[in-house]
Amino acid sequence: MIKVVIIGSGNVAYQMAKHCLANNQIELVAIAARNTSVLSSDFPKSNCVNIENIPLNADLYIIAIADNAIIDVSEVLKNASGLVVHTSGSTPMHTLKNNTKHGVLYPLQTLSKNKPIDFTTVPFCIEANTQQETDFLLNFAALFSKKVYKIDSEQRKKLHLSAVFVCNFVNHLYAIGADLCEQNKVPFEVLLPLITETAEKVQHISPKKAQTGPALRNDTNTINTHLEQLQSEMYKDIYQLITKSIQNGTEL
Amino acid sequence: MIKVVIIGSGNVAYQMAKHCLANNQIELVAIAARNTSVLSSDFPKSNCVNIENIPLNADLYIIAIADNAIIDVSEVLKNASGLVVHTSGSTPMHTLKNNTKHGVLYPLQTLSKNKPIDFTTVPFCIEANTQQETDFLLNFAALFSKKVYKIDSEQRKKLHLSAVFVCNFVNHLYAIGADLCEQNKVPFEVLLPLITETAEKVQHISPKKAQTGPALRNDTNTINTHLEQLQSEMYKDIYQLITKSIQNGTEL
C-alpha cells in the first residue's frame, strides 16, 4: 500500500483524493487544507487534517493548491521523508527543492467537483529529481491512468501554454458563438454537434489538415458579410485577427 | 418514393447522395455536375449526368455547390416543377426566387468524403417559400436526422457566422496548440483528452459557465509568463486579444 497525503481542497485535490480512496493499492493517510471544514462534507472526518498537522510518515505528498501557495506547503513538509510533488502545469519542479525527494504529477485535464472523471484517459505528466523517484511516480500515475508521460519543467510550461489555447480560448470562442445565437434567437444547441465533430476530427488528423472555412479558402465575400454582421468591436477584432492568422498558416 | 436530384460533386453532395441511395423512401434520380467524370468513381454511371441534362421530373432538387454558382443552377432548373433547395449556410433563400417552389436544406456539420457521417445527429436547418413546401422539407429532413429546425435566412446567416467561431476558429487554436507542442518537442496527443473534454463540457453547461483559466481569474503572473514564452507576434496578439475578451466577459 502506498501511503498518500493530499494537500488542497480544490477540484484536483478532490478528484485525486476520491480516486485514492477507491484504489486498493493506495492508502489515503490524510487530506489536508488550511480549513478542514471545507473537506469534511466530502471526506471521512478521520482523513481531514489541518496543514500544520500533516502526518510526516507518508510515501507521497501531493500538493494540489494555488501556484503561489506551493512554496509555503513545501516549507511545512521540509522534514517529511516521502516524495513531495505538486500538480501545477506552470510551476517549475525546483520550487520544491527544499524537499529532499521532489517532483511533479500534473494531470492535464479540466477537472471539476461536480463531474465524475474517468482518470484512465487523463494524461499524467510526471517529473522527479532522481531516477528512483521518477520510477516511483511512473508506477503511481499508472494507478490512475493509461497515459503517463515523462515531461520536464520546460516542456510542461509549454504544454500549459498550449492548453490555454486549446481549452480556455476555445471555450471562449464557444461563448462567442452562444452569444451570437442568443442575440439572434437561434438555439445554441444547433451548434453542439459541430463542436463535437470539430474536436473529434483532430483526434485522427492534424489540426492543420482539418482546417476549413472562408479564411482558408480566401473567400473575401463571406468574410466581409460576416464582419458586417458583427456588432461587437471585440468580436470583429477577433474575427479579423484569427482570419489573418489562418491565412498566414504557412508559418504553422 | 421521393424522387431526388442532387447537384454538386463536393463533400455535402457526396454524403447526401450516399444517404439517399441507402434510404428506401428516397429514389436518387440523378447526381449532376459540370463534369460527370468526378462523380463516376463514386456513383453508378446511370445516376451521373451533366448539369445540362438534369431530368426535370424530380420532386426535389438539392443544389450543393459553391455559393457563387447557385444562381446559375437555379436558372438551369427554372422549368423544373419540383422543389429547388440549396444547402448553403450563408446564401439567402431568395437567391432561388426564379424557381416557383424553393427553399433551403442546410446541414450544419463539417462533412468530408473520406469520413462516414451519421446524419441522425446532424442538425438540418430548413426554410421554404410556402407552408406546403416547408412541411415537405420537414418530413424529408427527418429521413436524415432527428434534429430538424425551421430557421429563416437571417437566422441561418447568424448560425453560419457562429459556426465559423466554434469550428473554423476553434480548429485554428488547436493548430496553434499543435505548433507550440511541435516547437517544444512535446507530443500533441497529450492535449487530445483536454480538447475532447472542453467540447464535451458545453454539451451540458453554457460556455460562459464552463470558462476557466488565467484570463478569467485575472492571474497576471501566469499571463505574463505565457506571453514571454510566445515567440510568434501573431500568437502573442491572439493571446492578448482573447484574454482581454474573456476579461470583458460581462458583455457576453
Coordinates of C-alpha atoms in Angstrom, one line a residue:
Chain A
M1 CA 0.0 0.0 0.0
I2 CA 1.3 3.4 -1.0
K3 CA 0.7 5.9 1.8
V4 CA -0.5 9.2 0.3
V5 CA -1.3 12.7 1.7
I6 CA -3.1 15.1 -0.5
I7 CA -2.9 18.8 0.3
G8 CA -5.7 21.0 -1.1
S9 CA -9.5 21.4 -1.2
G10 CA -10.0 22.4 -4.9
N11 CA -11.1 20.3 -7.9
V12 CA -7.8 18.5 -8.5
A13 CA -7.3 17.6 -4.8
Y14 CA -10.9 16.5 -4.6
Q15 CA -10.9 14.2 -7.6
M16 CA -7.4 12.7 -6.8
A17 CA -8.4 12.0 -3.2
K18 CA -11.6 10.3 -4.3
H19 CA -9.6 8.1 -6.7
C20 CA -7.1 7.3 -3.9
L21 CA -9.9 6.2 -1.6
A22 CA -11.3 3.9 -4.2
N23 CA -7.9 2.3 -5.2
N24 CA -6.9 -0.7 -3.1
Q25 CA -3.2 -0.2 -3.7
I26 CA -3.3 3.3 -2.2
E27 CA -3.9 4.3 1.4
L28 CA -5.1 7.9 1.7
V29 CA -3.5 8.8 5.1
A30 CA -4.9 12.3 5.1
I31 CA -6.3 15.1 3.1
A32 CA -5.1 18.5 4.4
A33 CA -6.3 22.1 4.0
R34 CA -5.9 25.4 5.9
N35 CA -9.5 25.0 6.9
T36 CA -10.7 21.4 7.3
S37 CA -14.4 22.4 7.3
V38 CA -14.3 22.6 3.5
L39 CA -13.2 19.0 3.4
S40 CA -15.4 17.3 6.0
S41 CA -18.5 17.3 3.9
D42 CA -16.7 15.3 1.2
F43 CA -14.4 13.0 3.2
P44 CA -14.4 10.9 6.3
K45 CA -13.5 13.2 9.3
S46 CA -10.7 10.9 10.2
N47 CA -8.9 11.7 7.0
C48 CA -9.2 15.5 7.3
V49 CA -6.4 17.5 8.9
N50 CA -5.1 21.0 9.1
I51 CA -1.9 21.8 7.2
E52 CA 0.0 22.1 10.5
N53 CA -1.0 18.6 11.4
I54 CA 0.0 16.7 8.3
P55 CA 1.5 13.3 9.3
L56 CA 5.1 13.1 8.2
N57 CA 5.3 9.3 7.6
A58 CA 3.6 9.1 4.1
D59 CA 5.3 7.8 1.0
L60 CA 3.9 10.6 -1.2
Y61 CA 2.7 14.1 -0.6
I62 CA 0.6 15.6 -3.4
I63 CA 0.3 19.4 -3.2
A64 CA -2.8 20.4 -5.3
I65 CA -3.3 24.1 -4.4
A66 CA -2.9 27.5 -6.0
D67 CA 0.5 28.0 -7.6
N68 CA 1.6 30.9 -5.3
A69 CA 1.0 28.8 -2.1
I70 CA 3.0 25.8 -3.1
I71 CA 6.3 27.2 -1.7
D72 CA 4.7 27.6 1.8
V73 CA 3.4 24.0 1.9
S74 CA 6.8 22.8 0.7
E75 CA 8.3 24.5 3.8
V76 CA 5.8 22.8 6.1
L77 CA 6.9 19.4 4.6
K78 CA 10.6 20.0 4.8
N79 CA 11.1 17.2 7.4
A80 CA 8.9 14.7 5.6
S81 CA 10.9 11.7 4.3
G82 CA 8.5 10.9 1.5
L83 CA 8.3 12.2 -2.0
V84 CA 6.8 15.7 -2.3
V85 CA 5.1 16.6 -5.6
H86 CA 2.9 19.4 -6.9
T87 CA 0.2 19.2 -9.6
S88 CA 0.8 22.5 -11.3
G89 CA 1.3 22.9 -15.0
S90 CA 3.2 26.2 -14.8
T91 CA 5.3 25.8 -11.6
P92 CA 8.8 24.5 -12.1
M93 CA 9.9 21.4 -10.2
H94 CA 12.7 23.3 -8.4
T95 CA 10.1 25.3 -6.4
L96 CA 10.1 22.1 -4.2
K97 CA 14.0 22.0 -4.0
N98 CA 14.0 22.1 -0.2
N99 CA 12.2 18.8 -0.1
T100 CA 14.9 16.0 -0.4
K101 CA 12.7 14.0 -2.7
H102 CA 10.6 16.1 -5.0
G103 CA 8.8 16.0 -8.3
V104 CA 5.6 16.9 -10.3
L105 CA 2.4 15.0 -11.0
Y106 CA 0.4 17.1 -13.5
P107 CA -2.9 15.8 -14.7
L108 CA -3.6 17.6 -17.9
Q109 CA -7.4 17.8 -17.8
T110 CA -10.0 20.2 -16.8
L111 CA -11.5 18.8 -13.6
S112 CA -14.5 19.9 -11.5
K113 CA -16.0 18.5 -8.3
N114 CA -19.5 18.1 -9.7
K115 CA -18.5 16.0 -12.7
P116 CA -17.1 12.5 -12.1
I117 CA -13.8 11.9 -14.0
D118 CA -12.6 8.8 -15.6
F119 CA -8.8 9.1 -14.8
T120 CA -7.8 6.3 -17.1
T121 CA -7.8 8.6 -20.1
V122 CA -6.3 11.7 -18.4
P123 CA -2.7 12.3 -19.4
F124 CA -0.4 12.5 -16.4
C125 CA 2.9 14.4 -16.9
I126 CA 5.5 13.4 -14.4
E127 CA 9.0 14.5 -13.4
A128 CA 11.2 13.9 -10.3
N129 CA 14.6 14.8 -9.1
T130 CA 16.0 11.2 -9.1
Q131 CA 15.6 8.2 -11.3
Q132 CA 14.2 6.2 -8.3
E133 CA 11.5 8.8 -7.7
T134 CA 10.8 9.1 -11.4
D135 CA 10.2 5.3 -11.5
F136 CA 8.0 5.5 -8.4
L137 CA 5.9 8.3 -9.9
L138 CA 5.6 6.4 -13.2
N139 CA 4.1 3.4 -11.3
F140 CA 1.9 5.6 -9.1
A141 CA 0.5 7.6 -12.0
A142 CA -0.3 4.2 -13.7
L143 CA -2.7 3.5 -10.9
F144 CA -4.7 6.4 -12.3
S145 CA -4.2 6.5 -16.0
K146 CA -3.1 4.6 -19.1
K147 CA -1.4 7.8 -20.3
V148 CA 1.7 8.7 -18.4
Y149 CA 4.3 10.9 -19.9
K150 CA 7.8 11.9 -18.6
I151 CA 7.8 15.7 -19.2
D152 CA 10.4 18.1 -17.9
S153 CA 9.6 21.5 -16.4
E154 CA 10.3 23.4 -19.6
Q155 CA 8.1 21.2 -21.7
R156 CA 5.4 21.3 -19.1
K157 CA 5.3 25.1 -19.2
K158 CA 4.8 24.9 -23.0
L159 CA 2.0 22.3 -22.5
H160 CA 0.3 24.5 -20.0
L161 CA 0.5 27.4 -22.5
S162 CA -0.9 25.2 -25.3
A163 CA -3.7 24.1 -23.0
V164 CA -4.7 27.7 -22.6
F165 CA -5.2 27.9 -26.4
V166 CA -7.0 24.6 -26.9
C167 CA -9.1 24.7 -23.8
N168 CA -9.7 28.2 -22.2
F169 CA -9.5 30.2 -25.5
V170 CA -11.5 27.6 -27.4
N171 CA -14.2 27.7 -24.7
H172 CA -14.3 31.5 -25.1
L173 CA -15.0 31.1 -28.9
Y174 CA -17.8 28.7 -27.9
A175 CA -19.1 31.5 -25.6
I176 CA -19.0 34.0 -28.5
G177 CA -20.9 31.5 -30.7
A178 CA -23.5 31.1 -27.9
D179 CA -23.8 34.9 -27.6
L180 CA -24.3 35.4 -31.3
C181 CA -27.0 32.7 -31.2
E182 CA -28.7 34.3 -28.2
Q183 CA -28.7 37.8 -29.8
N184 CA -30.4 36.3 -32.9
K185 CA -32.8 33.9 -31.1
V186 CA -31.3 30.8 -32.6
P187 CA -30.9 27.8 -30.2
F188 CA -27.1 27.3 -29.4
E189 CA -27.8 23.5 -29.3
V190 CA -27.9 23.6 -33.1
L191 CA -24.1 24.1 -32.9
L192 CA -23.3 21.4 -30.4
P193 CA -22.8 18.5 -32.9
L194 CA -20.5 20.8 -34.9
I195 CA -18.5 21.5 -31.7
T196 CA -18.2 17.7 -31.0
E197 CA -17.2 16.9 -34.6
T198 CA -14.5 19.6 -34.7
A199 CA -12.9 18.3 -31.6
E200 CA -13.3 14.7 -32.8
K201 CA -11.6 15.4 -36.2
V202 CA -8.3 16.3 -34.7
Q203 CA -8.1 13.1 -32.7
H204 CA -7.2 11.5 -36.0
I205 CA -5.8 14.1 -38.4
S206 CA -3.6 17.1 -37.6
P207 CA -5.5 20.4 -37.0
K208 CA -3.6 22.0 -39.9
K209 CA -5.1 19.4 -42.3
A210 CA -8.5 19.7 -40.7
Q211 CA -8.8 23.4 -41.3
T212 CA -11.8 24.6 -43.4
G213 CA -13.8 27.8 -43.8
P214 CA -13.8 31.1 -45.5
A215 CA -10.5 32.3 -44.2
L216 CA -8.6 29.3 -45.5
R217 CA -10.2 29.5 -49.0
N218 CA -9.8 33.3 -49.1
D219 CA -13.5 33.8 -49.5
T220 CA -13.5 37.6 -49.2
N221 CA -17.2 37.9 -49.9
T222 CA -18.2 35.7 -47.0
I223 CA -15.6 37.3 -44.7
N224 CA -16.9 40.8 -45.4
T225 CA -20.5 39.7 -44.9
H226 CA -19.5 38.2 -41.6
L227 CA -17.7 41.3 -40.4
E228 CA -20.7 43.5 -41.4
Q229 CA -22.9 41.3 -39.2
L230 CA -20.7 41.6 -36.1
Q231 CA -21.8 44.5 -33.9
S232 CA -19.2 44.0 -31.1
E233 CA -15.9 45.6 -32.0
M234 CA -14.2 43.0 -29.9
Y235 CA -15.7 40.2 -31.9
K236 CA -14.8 42.0 -35.2
D237 CA -11.2 42.2 -33.9
I238 CA -11.1 38.5 -33.0
Y239 CA -12.6 37.6 -36.4
Q240 CA -10.1 39.6 -38.3
L241 CA -7.1 38.5 -36.3
I242 CA -7.8 34.8 -36.4
T243 CA -8.7 35.0 -40.1
K244 CA -5.3 36.7 -40.8
S245 CA -3.6 34.0 -38.7
I246 CA -5.3 31.2 -40.7
Q247 CA -4.2 32.9 -43.9
N248 CA -0.6 33.2 -42.6
G249 CA -0.9 29.5 -42.0
T250 CA 2.4 28.7 -43.8
E251 CA 4.2 29.6 -40.6
L252 CA 2.3 26.8 -38.8
Chain B
M1 CA -40.7 7.3 -53.0
I2 CA -39.4 10.8 -53.1
K3 CA -37.5 11.5 -56.4
V4 CA -34.4 13.5 -55.7
V5 CA -31.7 15.1 -57.9
I6 CA -28.5 16.3 -56.2
I7 CA -26.4 18.9 -58.0
G8 CA -22.7 19.0 -56.9
S9 CA -19.6 16.9 -56.5
G10 CA -18.2 18.2 -53.2
N11 CA -18.4 16.8 -49.7
V12 CA -22.0 17.8 -48.9
A13 CA -23.3 16.5 -52.3
Y14 CA -21.4 13.3 -51.9
Q15 CA -22.6 12.5 -48.4
M16 CA -26.2 13.4 -49.1
A17 CA -26.2 11.3 -52.3
K18 CA -24.8 8.3 -50.4
H19 CA -27.5 8.7 -47.8
C20 CA -30.3 9.0 -50.5
L21 CA -29.0 5.8 -52.2
A22 CA -29.2 3.9 -48.9
N23 CA -32.7 5.1 -47.9
N24 CA -35.6 3.1 -49.2
Q25 CA -38.0 6.1 -49.1
I26 CA -35.8 8.1 -51.5
E27 CA -35.1 7.5 -55.1
L28 CA -31.9 9.3 -56.2
V29 CA -32.9 10.0 -59.8
A30 CA -29.6 11.7 -60.7
I31 CA -26.5 13.3 -59.3
A32 CA -25.3 16.1 -61.5
A33 CA -22.1 18.1 -62.0
R34 CA -20.4 20.2 -64.7
N35 CA -18.1 17.3 -65.2
T36 CA -19.5 13.8 -64.6
S37 CA -16.1 12.2 -64.5
V38 CA -15.6 13.4 -60.9
L39 CA -18.8 11.5 -60.0
S40 CA -18.5 8.2 -61.8
S41 CA -15.9 6.8 -59.5
D42 CA -18.3 7.2 -56.5
F43 CA -21.7 6.6 -58.1
P44 CA -23.4 4.2 -60.6
K45 CA -22.9 5.6 -64.1
S46 CA -26.6 5.5 -64.7
N47 CA -27.0 8.2 -61.9
C48 CA -24.4 10.6 -63.1
V49 CA -25.5 13.4 -65.5
N50 CA -24.2 16.8 -66.8
I51 CA -25.9 19.9 -65.4
E52 CA -27.5 20.5 -68.8
N53 CA -29.1 17.0 -68.8
I54 CA -30.8 17.1 -65.4
P55 CA -34.2 15.3 -65.6
L56 CA -36.9 17.9 -64.8
N57 CA -39.4 15.4 -63.2
A58 CA -38.0 15.1 -59.7
D59 CA -39.8 16.1 -56.5
L60 CA -36.7 17.7 -55.0
Y61 CA -33.5 19.3 -56.4
I62 CA -30.7 19.8 -53.9
I63 CA -28.1 22.3 -55.0
A64 CA -24.9 21.6 -53.0
I65 CA -22.3 23.6 -54.8
A66 CA -20.1 26.8 -54.2
D67 CA -22.3 29.7 -53.1
N68 CA -21.5 31.9 -56.1
A69 CA -22.6 29.2 -58.6
I70 CA -26.1 28.6 -57.0
I71 CA -27.7 31.3 -59.1
D72 CA -26.6 29.7 -62.4
V73 CA -28.0 26.3 -61.5
S74 CA -31.2 27.9 -60.3
E75 CA -31.5 29.3 -63.9
V76 CA -31.0 25.8 -65.4
L77 CA -33.8 24.5 -63.2
K78 CA -36.3 27.3 -63.9
N79 CA -38.7 24.9 -65.7
A80 CA -38.5 22.1 -63.1
S81 CA -41.8 21.6 -61.3
G82 CA -40.3 20.2 -58.1
L83 CA -38.9 22.0 -55.1
V84 CA -35.5 23.5 -55.6
V85 CA -33.3 24.0 -52.5
H86 CA -29.7 24.9 -51.7
T87 CA -27.5 23.7 -48.8
S88 CA -25.7 26.9 -48.1
G89 CA -25.4 28.5 -44.7
S90 CA -24.7 32.0 -46.0
T91 CA -26.9 32.3 -49.1
P92 CA -30.4 33.8 -48.7
M93 CA -33.4 31.7 -49.8
H94 CA -34.5 34.4 -52.3
T95 CA -31.4 33.6 -54.5
L96 CA -33.7 30.8 -55.8
K97 CA -36.7 33.1 -56.3
N98 CA -37.0 32.3 -60.0
N99 CA -37.9 28.7 -59.1
T100 CA -41.6 28.5 -58.3
K101 CA -41.1 26.2 -55.3
H102 CA -37.8 27.0 -53.4
G103 CA -36.2 26.6 -50.1
V104 CA -33.1 25.8 -48.1
L105 CA -31.8 22.5 -46.6
Y106 CA -28.7 23.4 -44.6
P107 CA -26.9 20.5 -42.8
L108 CA -24.9 22.3 -40.0
Q109 CA -21.9 20.0 -39.8
T110 CA -18.4 19.7 -41.2
L111 CA -18.6 16.9 -43.8
S112 CA -15.8 15.2 -45.7
K113 CA -15.8 12.4 -48.3
N114 CA -13.4 10.2 -46.6
K115 CA -15.2 10.1 -43.2
P116 CA -18.6 8.4 -43.0
I117 CA -21.2 10.6 -41.3
D118 CA -24.0 9.6 -39.1
F119 CA -26.7 12.0 -40.3
T120 CA -29.1 11.2 -37.4
T121 CA -27.3 13.7 -35.2
V122 CA -26.6 16.4 -37.8
P123 CA -28.8 19.4 -37.4
F124 CA -30.8 20.3 -40.5
C125 CA -31.9 23.9 -40.8
I126 CA -34.8 24.2 -43.2
E127 CA -36.8 27.0 -44.8
A128 CA -39.2 27.2 -47.8
N129 CA -41.4 29.7 -49.6
T130 CA -44.7 28.1 -48.8
Q131 CA -46.1 26.2 -45.9
Q132 CA -46.7 23.1 -48.0
E133 CA -43.0 23.0 -49.1
T134 CA -41.9 23.7 -45.5
D135 CA -43.8 20.7 -44.4
F136 CA -42.4 18.6 -47.2
L137 CA -38.8 19.6 -46.2
L138 CA -39.5 18.9 -42.5
N139 CA -40.5 15.4 -43.5
F140 CA -37.7 14.9 -45.9
A141 CA -35.0 16.2 -43.5
A142 CA -36.4 13.8 -40.9
L143 CA -35.3 10.9 -43.2
F144 CA -31.8 12.1 -42.5
S145 CA -31.8 13.4 -39.0
K146 CA -33.6 13.5 -35.6
K147 CA -32.6 17.2 -35.4
V148 CA -34.6 19.4 -37.8
Y149 CA -35.0 23.1 -37.2
K150 CA -37.1 25.7 -39.0
I151 CA -34.6 28.6 -39.4
D152 CA -35.1 31.7 -41.6
S153 CA -32.4 33.2 -43.8
E154 CA -31.5 35.9 -41.3
Q155 CA -31.1 33.4 -38.5
R156 CA -29.2 31.0 -40.8
K157 CA -26.7 33.7 -41.7
K158 CA -26.0 34.2 -37.9
L159 CA -25.7 30.4 -37.4
H160 CA -23.2 30.3 -40.2
L161 CA -21.2 33.1 -38.6
S162 CA -21.3 31.4 -35.2
A163 CA -20.1 28.2 -36.9
V164 CA -17.0 30.0 -38.1
F165 CA -16.2 30.8 -34.5
V166 CA -16.9 27.4 -32.9
C167 CA -15.5 25.3 -35.8
N168 CA -13.0 27.1 -38.1
F169 CA -11.5 29.4 -35.5
V170 CA -11.5 26.7 -32.8
N171 CA -9.7 24.4 -35.2
H172 CA -7.1 27.2 -35.7
L173 CA -6.5 27.4 -32.0
Y174 CA -5.9 23.6 -32.0
A175 CA -3.4 24.2 -34.8
I176 CA -1.6 26.8 -32.7
G177 CA -1.5 24.3 -29.7
A178 CA -0.1 21.7 -32.0
D179 CA 2.5 24.1 -33.3
L180 CA 3.6 25.1 -29.8
C181 CA 3.9 21.4 -29.0
E182 CA 6.0 20.7 -32.1
Q183 CA 8.3 23.6 -31.4
N184 CA 8.9 22.2 -27.9
K185 CA 9.1 18.5 -28.8
V186 CA 6.0 17.6 -26.7
P187 CA 3.6 15.1 -28.3
F188 CA 0.3 17.0 -29.3
E189 CA -1.6 13.8 -28.3
V190 CA -1.1 14.8 -24.6
L191 CA -3.7 17.6 -25.3
L192 CA -6.3 15.5 -27.1
P193 CA -8.3 14.4 -24.0
L194 CA -8.4 18.0 -22.9
I195 CA -9.8 19.0 -26.3
T196 CA -12.5 16.3 -26.1
E197 CA -13.4 17.3 -22.6
T198 CA -13.6 21.0 -23.4
A199 CA -16.1 20.3 -26.2
E200 CA -18.0 17.8 -24.1
K201 CA -18.5 20.2 -21.2
V202 CA -20.5 22.7 -23.2
Q203 CA -22.9 20.0 -24.3
H204 CA -24.3 20.2 -20.7
I205 CA -23.4 23.7 -19.3
S206 CA -23.2 27.1 -21.0
P207 CA -19.8 28.0 -22.3
K208 CA -19.9 31.1 -20.1
K209 CA -20.2 28.9 -17.0
A210 CA -17.6 26.5 -18.3
Q211 CA -14.9 29.2 -18.6
T212 CA -11.7 28.6 -16.6
G213 CA -8.1 29.7 -16.9
P214 CA -5.7 32.5 -16.1
A215 CA -7.6 35.2 -18.0
L216 CA -10.8 34.6 -16.1
R217 CA -9.1 34.6 -12.7
N218 CA -7.0 37.6 -13.6
D219 CA -3.8 35.7 -13.0
T220 CA -1.4 38.4 -14.3
N221 CA 1.7 36.4 -13.3
T222 CA 0.7 33.4 -15.4
I223 CA -0.5 35.6 -18.3
N224 CA 2.9 37.4 -18.4
T225 CA 4.8 34.2 -18.2
H226 CA 2.8 32.8 -21.2
L227 CA 3.3 36.0 -23.2
E228 CA 7.1 35.8 -22.6
Q229 CA 7.1 32.2 -23.9
L230 CA 5.4 33.1 -27.2
Q231 CA 7.9 33.9 -30.0
S232 CA 5.3 34.5 -32.7
E233 CA 4.0 38.0 -32.7
M234 CA 0.7 36.7 -34.2
Y235 CA 0.3 34.2 -31.3
K236 CA 1.0 37.0 -28.8
D237 CA -1.7 39.2 -30.4
I238 CA -4.2 36.3 -30.3
Y239 CA -3.3 35.5 -26.7
Q240 CA -3.7 39.2 -25.6
L241 CA -6.9 39.8 -27.6
I242 CA -8.8 36.7 -26.4
T243 CA -7.5 37.3 -22.8
K244 CA -9.0 40.8 -23.0
S245 CA -12.2 39.5 -24.4
I246 CA -12.6 36.9 -21.6
Q247 CA -11.9 39.6 -19.1
N248 CA -14.6 41.8 -20.7
G249 CA -16.9 38.8 -20.4
T250 CA -19.6 40.8 -18.7
E251 CA -20.7 41.8 -22.2
L252 CA -21.3 38.1 -23.0

